PDB file of C-alpha atoms in Angstrom:
ATOM      1  CA  MET A 199     -16.788   0.779   3.071  1.00 39.00           C
ATOM      2  CA  THR A 200     -16.879   3.676   5.453  1.00 38.00           C
ATOM      3  CA  LYS A 201     -13.480   5.164   6.271  1.00 41.00           C
ATOM      4  CA  ASN A 202     -13.970   7.793   8.950  1.00 39.00           C
ATOM      5  CA  THR A 203     -10.875   8.274  11.073  1.00 40.00           C
ATOM      6  CA  GLY A 204     -13.001   9.368  14.017  1.00 44.00           C
ATOM      7  CA  ARG A 205     -14.926   6.110  14.199  1.00 43.00           C
ATOM      8  CA  THR A 206     -15.433   4.577  17.612  1.00 46.00           C
ATOM      9  CA  LEU A 207     -14.212   1.078  18.315  1.00 48.00           C
ATOM     10  CA  SER A 208     -17.780  -0.256  18.497  1.00 61.00           C
ATOM     11  CA  ALA A 209     -18.622   1.192  15.075  1.00 71.00           C
ATOM     12  CA  THR A 210     -15.456  -0.338  13.644  1.00 68.00           C
ATOM     13  CA  ASP A 211     -16.469  -3.694  15.100  1.00 74.00           C
ATOM     14  CA  GLU A 212     -19.872  -3.357  13.444  1.00 72.00           C
ATOM     15  CA  LEU A 213     -18.274  -2.552  10.100  1.00 74.00           C
ATOM     16  CA  ILE A 214     -15.879  -5.483  10.361  1.00 74.00           C
ATOM     17  CA  ALA A 215     -18.803  -7.821  11.075  1.00 76.00           C
ATOM     18  CA  LEU A 216     -20.588  -6.452   8.003  1.00 72.00           C
ATOM     19  CA  LEU A 217     -17.505  -6.834   5.805  1.00 74.00           C
ATOM     20  CA  ASP A 218     -16.890 -10.354   7.090  1.00 74.00           C
ATOM     21  CA  ALA A 219     -20.486 -11.245   6.231  1.00 75.00           C
ATOM     22  CA  ALA A 220     -20.057  -9.759   2.762  1.00 76.00           C
ATOM     23  CA  ASP A 221     -16.884 -11.796   2.244  1.00 75.00           C
ATOM     24  CA  ARG A 222     -18.857 -14.982   2.955  1.00 75.00           C
ATOM     25  CA  LEU A 223     -21.672 -14.272   0.500  1.00 75.00           C
ATOM     26  CA  PRO A 224     -22.071 -16.588  -2.491  1.00 75.00           C
ATOM     27  CA  GLY A 225     -19.878 -15.376  -5.294  1.00 79.00           C
ATOM     28  CA  ALA A 226     -17.769 -13.041  -3.125  1.00 85.00           C
ATOM     29  CA  GLU A 227     -14.643 -15.189  -3.241  1.00 88.00           C
ATOM     30  CA  GLY A 228     -14.915 -15.528  -7.000  1.00 91.00           C
ATOM     31  CA  LEU A 229     -15.357 -11.792  -7.414  1.00 92.00           C
ATOM     32  CA  ARG A 230     -12.233 -11.114  -5.332  1.00 92.00           C
ATOM     33  CA  ALA A 231     -10.332 -13.633  -7.470  1.00 94.00           C
ATOM     34  CA  ARG A 232     -11.574 -11.797 -10.543  1.00 95.00           C
ATOM     35  CA  THR A 233     -10.025  -8.557  -9.277  1.00 96.00           C
ATOM     36  CA  TYR A 234      -6.705 -10.304  -8.624  1.00 96.00           C
ATOM     37  CA  GLY A 235      -6.711 -11.665 -12.164  1.00 96.00           C
ATOM     38  CA  LEU A 236      -7.447  -8.238 -13.637  1.00 97.00           C
ATOM     39  CA  LEU A 237      -4.506  -6.865 -11.659  1.00 97.00           C
ATOM     40  CA  GLY A 238      -2.220  -9.497 -13.133  1.00 95.00           C
ATOM     41  CA  ALA A 239      -1.272 -10.242  -9.539  1.00 91.00           C
ATOM     42  CA  GLY A 240       1.330 -12.976  -9.282  1.00 91.00           C
ATOM     43  CA  PRO A 241       4.691 -13.820  -7.768  1.00 94.00           C
ATOM     44  CA  ASP A 242       7.122 -10.922  -7.604  1.00 89.00           C
ATOM     45  CA  THR A 243       4.481  -8.267  -8.282  1.00 96.00           C
ATOM     46  CA  ALA A 244       3.658  -5.469  -5.825  1.00 98.00           C
ATOM     47  CA  VAL A 245       0.059  -4.415  -5.183  1.00 98.00           C
ATOM     48  CA  VAL A 246      -1.478  -1.832  -2.868  1.00 98.00           C
ATOM     49  CA  ASP A 247      -4.958  -2.594  -1.515  1.00 98.00           C
ATOM     50  CA  VAL A 248      -6.481   0.806  -0.740  1.00 98.00           C
ATOM     51  CA  GLY A 249      -9.127   0.780   1.968  1.00 95.00           C
ATOM     52  CA  CYS A 250      -8.044  -2.732   2.895  1.00 94.00           C
ATOM     53  CA  GLY A 251     -10.360  -3.028   5.888  1.00 90.00           C
ATOM     54  CA  ALA A 252      -9.640  -6.121   7.967  1.00 91.00           C
ATOM     55  CA  GLY A 253      -7.105  -7.321   5.435  1.00 93.00           C
ATOM     56  CA  ARG A 254      -8.558 -10.357   3.680  1.00 93.00           C
ATOM     57  CA  GLY A 255      -7.596  -9.086   0.224  1.00 95.00           C
ATOM     58  CA  VAL A 256      -4.014  -8.461   1.308  1.00 96.00           C
ATOM     59  CA  ALA A 257      -3.778 -11.957   2.790  1.00 95.00           C
ATOM     60  CA  GLU A 258      -5.185 -13.581  -0.349  1.00 95.00           C
ATOM     61  CA  LEU A 259      -2.804 -11.622  -2.562  1.00 97.00           C
ATOM     62  CA  ALA A 260       0.110 -12.706  -0.372  1.00 95.00           C
ATOM     63  CA  GLU A 261      -0.965 -16.333  -0.853  1.00 94.00           C
ATOM     64  CA  ARG A 262      -0.410 -15.744  -4.573  1.00 94.00           C
ATOM     65  CA  GLY A 263       3.145 -14.626  -3.939  1.00 95.00           C
ATOM     66  CA  VAL A 264       2.300 -10.930  -4.296  1.00 97.00           C
ATOM     67  CA  LYS A 265       4.110  -8.288  -2.256  1.00 97.00           C
ATOM     68  CA  ALA A 266       0.889  -6.746  -0.973  1.00 97.00           C
ATOM     69  CA  VAL A 267       0.489  -3.567   1.070  1.00 98.00           C
ATOM     70  CA  GLY A 268      -2.817  -2.765   2.764  1.00 97.00           C
ATOM     71  CA  VAL A 269      -3.692   0.813   3.669  1.00 97.00           C
ATOM     72  CA  ASP A 270      -6.680   2.139   5.591  1.00 96.00           C
ATOM     73  CA  PRO A 271      -7.170   5.423   7.482  1.00 94.00           C
ATOM     74  CA  ASP A 272      -8.912   3.692  10.397  1.00 91.00           C
ATOM     75  CA  GLU A 273      -6.325   2.817  13.051  1.00 93.00           C
ATOM     76  CA  GLN A 274      -8.642   0.310  14.716  1.00 90.00           C
ATOM     77  CA  MET A 275      -9.253  -1.420  11.402  1.00 91.00           C
ATOM     78  CA  ILE A 276      -5.534  -1.709  10.756  1.00 95.00           C
ATOM     79  CA  ALA A 277      -5.019  -3.089  14.269  1.00 93.00           C
ATOM     80  CA  VAL A 278      -7.577  -5.821  13.548  1.00 92.00           C
ATOM     81  CA  ALA A 279      -5.939  -6.584  10.187  1.00 94.00           C
ATOM     82  CA  ARG A 280      -2.524  -6.899  11.817  1.00 95.00           C
ATOM     83  CA  GLY A 281      -3.986  -9.199  14.451  1.00 95.00           C
ATOM     84  CA  ARG A 282      -5.570 -11.458  11.852  1.00 94.00           C
ATOM     85  CA  TRP A 283      -2.665 -11.497   9.421  1.00 93.00           C
ATOM     86  CA  PRO A 284       0.482 -10.794  11.478  1.00 94.00           C
ATOM     87  CA  GLY A 285       2.876 -11.449   8.622  1.00 89.00           C
ATOM     88  CA  ALA A 286       1.282  -8.944   6.248  1.00 95.00           C
ATOM     89  CA  ASP A 287       2.157  -5.292   5.578  1.00 96.00           C
ATOM     90  CA  PHE A 288      -0.577  -2.946   6.826  1.00 97.00           C
ATOM     91  CA  ARG A 289      -0.269   0.834   7.136  1.00 97.00           C
ATOM     92  CA  VAL A 290      -2.520   3.610   8.403  1.00 97.00           C
ATOM     93  CA  ALA A 291      -3.039   5.963   5.474  1.00 96.00           C
ATOM     94  CA  ALA A 292      -5.738   7.580   3.358  1.00 94.00           C
ATOM     95  CA  ALA A 293      -6.358   7.109  -0.359  1.00 96.00           C
ATOM     96  CA  TYR A 294      -5.190  10.637  -1.117  1.00 97.00           C
ATOM     97  CA  GLU A 295      -1.754  10.218   0.468  1.00 96.00           C
ATOM     98  CA  LEU A 296      -0.361   6.724   0.077  1.00 97.00           C
ATOM     99  CA  PRO A 297       2.855   5.964   2.000  1.00 96.00           C
ATOM    100  CA  LEU A 298       4.516   4.584  -1.112  1.00 98.00           C
ATOM    101  CA  ALA A 299       7.307   5.718  -3.410  1.00 97.00           C
ATOM    102  CA  ASP A 300       6.642   6.936  -6.923  1.00 97.00           C
ATOM    103  CA  HIS A 301       6.200   4.120  -9.466  1.00 97.00           C
ATOM    104  CA  SER A 302       6.694   1.416  -6.839  1.00 97.00           C
ATOM    105  CA  MET A 303       3.508  -0.651  -7.381  1.00 98.00           C
ATOM    106  CA  ASP A 304       2.470  -2.971 -10.191  1.00 98.00           C
ATOM    107  CA  GLY A 305      -1.161  -2.908  -9.107  1.00 98.00           C
ATOM    108  CA  TYR A 306      -3.694  -0.708  -7.306  1.00 98.00           C
ATOM    109  CA  ARG A 307      -6.873  -2.238  -5.912  1.00 98.00           C
ATOM    110  CA  ALA A 308      -9.803  -0.452  -4.248  1.00 98.00           C
ATOM    111  CA  ASP A 309     -12.765  -2.631  -3.229  1.00 95.00           C
ATOM    112  CA  LYS A 310     -15.911  -0.883  -1.932  1.00 93.00           C
ATOM    113  CA  VAL A 311     -13.953   2.317  -1.292  1.00 95.00           C
ATOM    114  CA  PHE A 312     -14.579   4.998  -3.906  1.00 97.00           C
ATOM    115  CA  HIS A 313     -18.149   5.685  -2.788  1.00 95.00           C
ATOM    116  CA  GLU A 314     -16.624   7.060   0.419  1.00 93.00           C
ATOM    117  CA  LEU A 315     -14.251   9.450  -1.373  1.00 96.00           C
ATOM    118  CA  ALA A 316     -15.443  13.008  -1.933  1.00 93.00           C
ATOM    119  CA  GLU A 317     -12.603  13.513  -4.437  1.00 94.00           C
ATOM    120  CA  PRO A 318     -12.105  10.290  -6.409  1.00 95.00           C
ATOM    121  CA  GLU A 319     -10.065  12.193  -8.993  1.00 96.00           C
ATOM    122  CA  GLN A 320      -7.440  12.902  -6.328  1.00 96.00           C
ATOM    123  CA  ALA A 321      -7.323   9.222  -5.398  1.00 97.00           C
ATOM    124  CA  LEU A 322      -6.727   8.249  -9.026  1.00 97.00           C
ATOM    125  CA  ALA A 323      -3.992  10.863  -9.338  1.00 97.00           C
ATOM    126  CA  GLU A 324      -2.338   9.131  -6.397  1.00 97.00           C
ATOM    127  CA  ALA A 325      -2.824   5.785  -8.111  1.00 97.00           C
ATOM    128  CA  HIS A 326      -1.004   7.227 -11.127  1.00 96.00           C
ATOM    129  CA  ARG A 327       1.855   8.328  -8.909  1.00 97.00           C
ATOM    130  CA  VAL A 328       2.477   4.968  -7.259  1.00 98.00           C
ATOM    131  CA  LEU A 329       1.938   2.727 -10.293  1.00 98.00           C
ATOM    132  CA  VAL A 330       4.714   1.717 -12.634  1.00 98.00           C
ATOM    133  CA  PRO A 331       4.134   2.450 -16.329  1.00 97.00           C
ATOM    134  CA  GLY A 332       1.815  -0.285 -17.522  1.00 97.00           C
ATOM    135  CA  GLY A 333       0.626  -0.974 -13.964  1.00 98.00           C
ATOM    136  CA  ARG A 334      -2.936  -2.047 -13.386  1.00 98.00           C
ATOM    137  CA  VAL A 335      -5.762  -0.425 -11.423  1.00 98.00           C
ATOM    138  CA  VAL A 336      -8.937  -2.285 -10.415  1.00 98.00           C
ATOM    139  CA  LEU A 337     -11.956  -0.640  -8.763  1.00 98.00           C
ATOM    140  CA  THR A 338     -14.891  -2.595  -7.346  1.00 96.00           C
ATOM    141  CA  GLY A 339     -18.068  -1.379  -5.702  1.00 95.00           C
ATOM    142  CA  GLN A 340     -21.822  -1.002  -5.676  1.00 93.00           C
ATOM    143  CA  ASP A 341     -23.915   1.881  -6.922  1.00 94.00           C
ATOM    144  CA  TRP A 342     -26.042   2.862  -3.941  1.00 94.00           C
ATOM    145  CA  ASP A 343     -29.023   3.818  -6.083  1.00 93.00           C
ATOM    146  CA  THR A 344     -29.275   0.353  -7.625  1.00 94.00           C
ATOM    147  CA  PHE A 345     -30.395  -1.878  -4.772  1.00 95.00           C
ATOM    148  CA  VAL A 346     -33.255  -3.872  -6.328  1.00 96.00           C
ATOM    149  CA  ILE A 347     -35.607  -4.924  -3.520  1.00 98.00           C
ATOM    150  CA  ASP A 348     -39.007  -6.593  -3.812  1.00 98.00           C
ATOM    151  CA  SER A 349     -41.585  -5.120  -1.461  1.00 98.00           C
ATOM    152  CA  GLY A 350     -45.299  -4.576  -1.192  1.00 97.00           C
ATOM    153  CA  GLN A 351     -44.429  -0.941  -0.494  1.00 97.00           C
ATOM    154  CA  PRO A 352     -42.449   0.154  -3.571  1.00 97.00           C
ATOM    155  CA  ALA A 353     -42.739   3.887  -2.897  1.00 97.00           C
ATOM    156  CA  LEU A 354     -41.456   3.453   0.647  1.00 98.00           C
ATOM    157  CA  THR A 355     -38.689   1.189  -0.630  1.00 98.00           C
ATOM    158  CA  ARG A 356     -37.567   3.875  -3.063  1.00 97.00           C
ATOM    159  CA  SER A 357     -37.601   6.430  -0.255  1.00 97.00           C
ATOM    160  CA  ILE A 358     -35.473   4.186   1.956  1.00 97.00           C
ATOM    161  CA  VAL A 359     -32.910   3.423  -0.750  1.00 97.00           C
ATOM    162  CA  HIS A 360     -32.618   7.043  -1.876  1.00 96.00           C
ATOM    163  CA  ALA A 361     -32.433   8.439   1.658  1.00 96.00           C
ATOM    164  CA  ARG A 362     -29.664   6.000   2.590  1.00 95.00           C
ATOM    165  CA  THR A 363     -27.911   6.858  -0.667  1.00 95.00           C
ATOM    166  CA  ASP A 364     -27.901  10.543   0.255  1.00 95.00           C
ATOM    167  CA  LEU A 365     -25.846   9.758   3.383  1.00 94.00           C
ATOM    168  CA  ILE A 366     -22.916   8.499   1.265  1.00 93.00           C
ATOM    169  CA  ALA A 367     -20.135  10.828   0.135  1.00 93.00           C
ATOM    170  CA  ALA A 368     -20.102   9.595  -3.482  1.00 94.00           C
ATOM    171  CA  PRO A 369     -22.940   7.060  -3.768  1.00 95.00           C
ATOM    172  CA  ARG A 370     -22.824   6.863  -7.575  1.00 95.00           C
ATOM    173  CA  ALA A 371     -19.056   6.503  -7.910  1.00 95.00           C
ATOM    174  CA  ALA A 372     -19.349   2.999  -9.380  1.00 96.00           C
ATOM    175  CA  ARG A 373     -21.307   4.172 -12.420  1.00 96.00           C
ATOM    176  CA  ARG A 374     -18.549   6.748 -12.928  1.00 96.00           C
ATOM    177  CA  TYR A 375     -15.637   4.288 -12.788  1.00 98.00           C
ATOM    178  CA  ARG A 376     -15.106   4.166 -16.540  1.00 97.00           C
ATOM    179  CA  ASN A 377     -15.236   7.918 -17.069  1.00 97.00           C
ATOM    180  CA  LEU A 378     -13.114   8.593 -13.986  1.00 97.00           C
ATOM    181  CA  LEU A 379     -10.411   6.277 -15.301  1.00 98.00           C
ATOM    182  CA  LEU A 380     -10.569   7.763 -18.797  1.00 98.00           C
ATOM    183  CA  ASP A 381     -10.448  11.306 -17.422  1.00 97.00           C
ATOM    184  CA  ALA A 382      -7.389  10.318 -15.370  1.00 96.00           C
ATOM    185  CA  ASP A 383      -5.639   9.208 -18.585  1.00 96.00           C
ATOM    186  CA  PHE A 384      -5.680   5.495 -17.846  1.00 98.00           C
ATOM    187  CA  GLU A 385      -5.749   3.197 -20.857  1.00 97.00           C
ATOM    188  CA  ASP A 386      -7.438  -0.081 -21.837  1.00 97.00           C
ATOM    189  CA  VAL A 387     -10.405   0.694 -19.589  1.00 98.00           C
ATOM    190  CA  THR A 388     -12.902  -2.128 -19.127  1.00 98.00           C
ATOM    191  CA  LEU A 389     -16.001  -2.426 -16.944  1.00 97.00           C
ATOM    192  CA  ASP A 390     -18.321  -5.303 -16.168  1.00 95.00           C
ATOM    193  CA  VAL A 391     -21.109  -5.986 -13.703  1.00 95.00           C
ATOM    194  CA  HIS A 392     -21.559  -8.974 -11.407  1.00 93.00           C
ATOM    195  CA  THR A 393     -25.060  -9.132  -9.923  1.00 93.00           C
ATOM    196  CA  GLY A 394     -25.746 -11.087  -6.767  1.00 90.00           C
ATOM    197  CA  VAL A 395     -29.305 -12.286  -6.152  1.00 92.00           C
ATOM    198  CA  PHE A 396     -30.293 -13.042  -2.548  1.00 91.00           C
ATOM    199  CA  THR A 397     -33.536 -14.646  -1.411  1.00 92.00           C
ATOM    200  CA  GLY A 398     -32.955 -15.683   2.198  1.00 88.00           C
ATOM    201  CA  PRO A 399     -32.178 -14.049   5.544  1.00 91.00           C
ATOM    202  CA  THR A 400     -28.478 -13.490   4.829  1.00 86.00           C
ATOM    203  CA  MET A 401     -29.010  -9.923   3.653  1.00 89.00           C
ATOM    204  CA  LEU A 402     -31.417  -8.839   6.391  1.00 92.00           C
ATOM    205  CA  PRO A 403     -28.625  -6.944   8.226  1.00 88.00           C
ATOM    206  CA  LEU A 404     -27.895  -4.976   5.053  1.00 89.00           C
ATOM    207  CA  LEU A 405     -31.588  -4.173   4.581  1.00 95.00           C
ATOM    208  CA  ALA A 406     -31.804  -3.131   8.215  1.00 94.00           C
ATOM    209  CA  GLY A 407     -28.846  -0.817   7.683  1.00 91.00           C
ATOM    210  CA  LEU A 408     -30.561   0.807   4.713  1.00 94.00           C
ATOM    211  CA  ALA A 409     -33.803   1.323   6.614  1.00 97.00           C
ATOM    212  CA  GLU A 410     -32.211   2.546   9.833  1.00 95.00           C
ATOM    213  CA  GLY A 411     -30.053   4.989   7.896  1.00 94.00           C
ATOM    214  CA  ALA A 412     -33.112   6.370   6.143  1.00 97.00           C
ATOM    215  CA  CYS A 413     -34.913   6.644   9.469  1.00 97.00           C
ATOM    216  CA  SER A 414     -32.005   8.468  11.074  1.00 95.00           C
ATOM    217  CA  SER A 415     -32.086  11.040   8.263  1.00 95.00           C
ATOM    218  CA  GLY A 416     -35.757  11.756   8.922  1.00 96.00           C
ATOM    219  CA  ALA A 417     -36.801  10.622   5.451  1.00 96.00           C
ATOM    220  CA  VAL A 418     -39.045   7.885   6.853  1.00 97.00           C
ATOM    221  CA  THR A 419     -40.727   7.480  10.204  1.00 97.00           C
ATOM    222  CA  ARG A 420     -39.943   4.950  12.893  1.00 97.00           C
ATOM    223  CA  GLU A 421     -43.285   3.267  12.220  1.00 98.00           C
ATOM    224  CA  GLN A 422     -42.538   3.015   8.500  1.00 98.00           C
ATOM    225  CA  THR A 423     -39.075   1.631   9.190  1.00 98.00           C
ATOM    226  CA  ASP A 424     -40.322  -1.038  11.590  1.00 98.00           C
ATOM    227  CA  GLY A 425     -43.142  -2.052   9.260  1.00 98.00           C
ATOM    228  CA  TRP A 426     -40.872  -2.314   6.233  1.00 98.00           C
ATOM    229  CA  LEU A 427     -38.320  -4.401   8.123  1.00 98.00           C
ATOM    230  CA  ALA A 428     -41.061  -6.654   9.466  1.00 98.00           C
ATOM    231  CA  GLU A 429     -42.195  -7.280   5.904  1.00 98.00           C
ATOM    232  CA  GLN A 430     -38.665  -8.151   4.802  1.00 98.00           C
ATOM    233  CA  ARG A 431     -38.210 -10.537   7.736  1.00 97.00           C
ATOM    234  CA  THR A 432     -41.494 -12.244   6.886  1.00 97.00           C
ATOM    235  CA  ARG A 433     -40.396 -12.561   3.276  1.00 97.00           C
ATOM    236  CA  ALA A 434     -37.064 -14.072   4.347  1.00 96.00           C
ATOM    237  CA  GLU A 435     -38.756 -16.625   6.601  1.00 95.00           C
ATOM    238  CA  ALA A 436     -41.022 -17.671   3.724  1.00 95.00           C
ATOM    239  CA  ASP A 437     -38.166 -17.752   1.191  1.00 94.00           C
ATOM    240  CA  ARG A 438     -39.749 -14.795  -0.620  1.00 96.00           C
ATOM    241  CA  LEU A 439     -37.158 -12.090  -0.006  1.00 97.00           C
ATOM    242  CA  PHE A 440     -35.583 -10.687  -3.167  1.00 97.00           C
ATOM    243  CA  LEU A 441     -32.550  -8.446  -3.339  1.00 96.00           C
ATOM    244  CA  ALA A 442     -30.404  -7.971  -6.439  1.00 95.00           C
ATOM    245  CA  LEU A 443     -27.142  -6.135  -5.896  1.00 93.00           C
ATOM    246  CA  PRO A 444     -24.971  -5.248  -8.915  1.00 94.00           C
ATOM    247  CA  MET A 445     -21.230  -4.955  -8.272  1.00 94.00           C
ATOM    248  CA  PHE A 446     -19.256  -2.940 -10.812  1.00 97.00           C
ATOM    249  CA  VAL A 447     -15.690  -3.966 -11.632  1.00 97.00           C
ATOM    250  CA  ALA A 448     -13.509  -1.578 -13.618  1.00 98.00           C
ATOM    251  CA  ALA A 449      -9.928  -2.130 -14.691  1.00 98.00           C
ATOM    252  CA  ALA A 450      -7.386  -0.055 -16.571  1.00 98.00           C
ATOM    253  CA  THR A 451      -3.691   0.337 -17.325  1.00 98.00           C
ATOM    254  CA  ALA A 452      -1.372   3.185 -16.415  1.00 97.00           C
ATOM    255  CA  PRO A 453       0.223   4.796 -19.492  1.00 95.00           C
ATOM    256  CA  ARG A 454       3.482   3.163 -20.546  1.00 90.00           C
TER     257      ARG A 454
END
């Protein structure tokens, strides 16, 4: 999830549409529920959702009786979240400076956020600060180098994936979750992987984003981009598209 404070309204709208689409994907609701379970989120617990986006996670936590706080540095994103969930607590803030008192949260959740953080260690230090002893932290996200895409042009596909990856601040943060948590002195660290497999047109916008990003970087030409996307559209129409996307879920406990 991109978190640039200088984003235009139109770019924010595009991101919200992408996040909404991701929330509707098969398995997405179950994966979110998995993160809530790992947090131990229940009535009378307090959880901060860092990089909350349009606020769905905060709303779902509130439905469980959780005192949930959503933070995001994008003012437009927070405005949309407040419009969708007017009874929820949303605040404009970055992961490095949470507007929360020391040891005031039972849980810390960051979903598709850490790949946008140049200094994830600083974010985890802030998680330490706001969590109570024994509080839980859950990180979820994709590793941008591990999009598995079937194509008749494997070399071009690799170029597209790697070029798009190079535009991300910390594209391999997910593979570092375990070590980041251990280095930050969290305990009981666990990590598992949930892989989504997509074979229809649902993920064409994501594939287009990968290809257009690679094209914008100059790594591939306009002709290559258009040809690759045409192939993927043809595959989708014939029920022959294949995309596997691993999502990494790490959880840990703050020292007691």
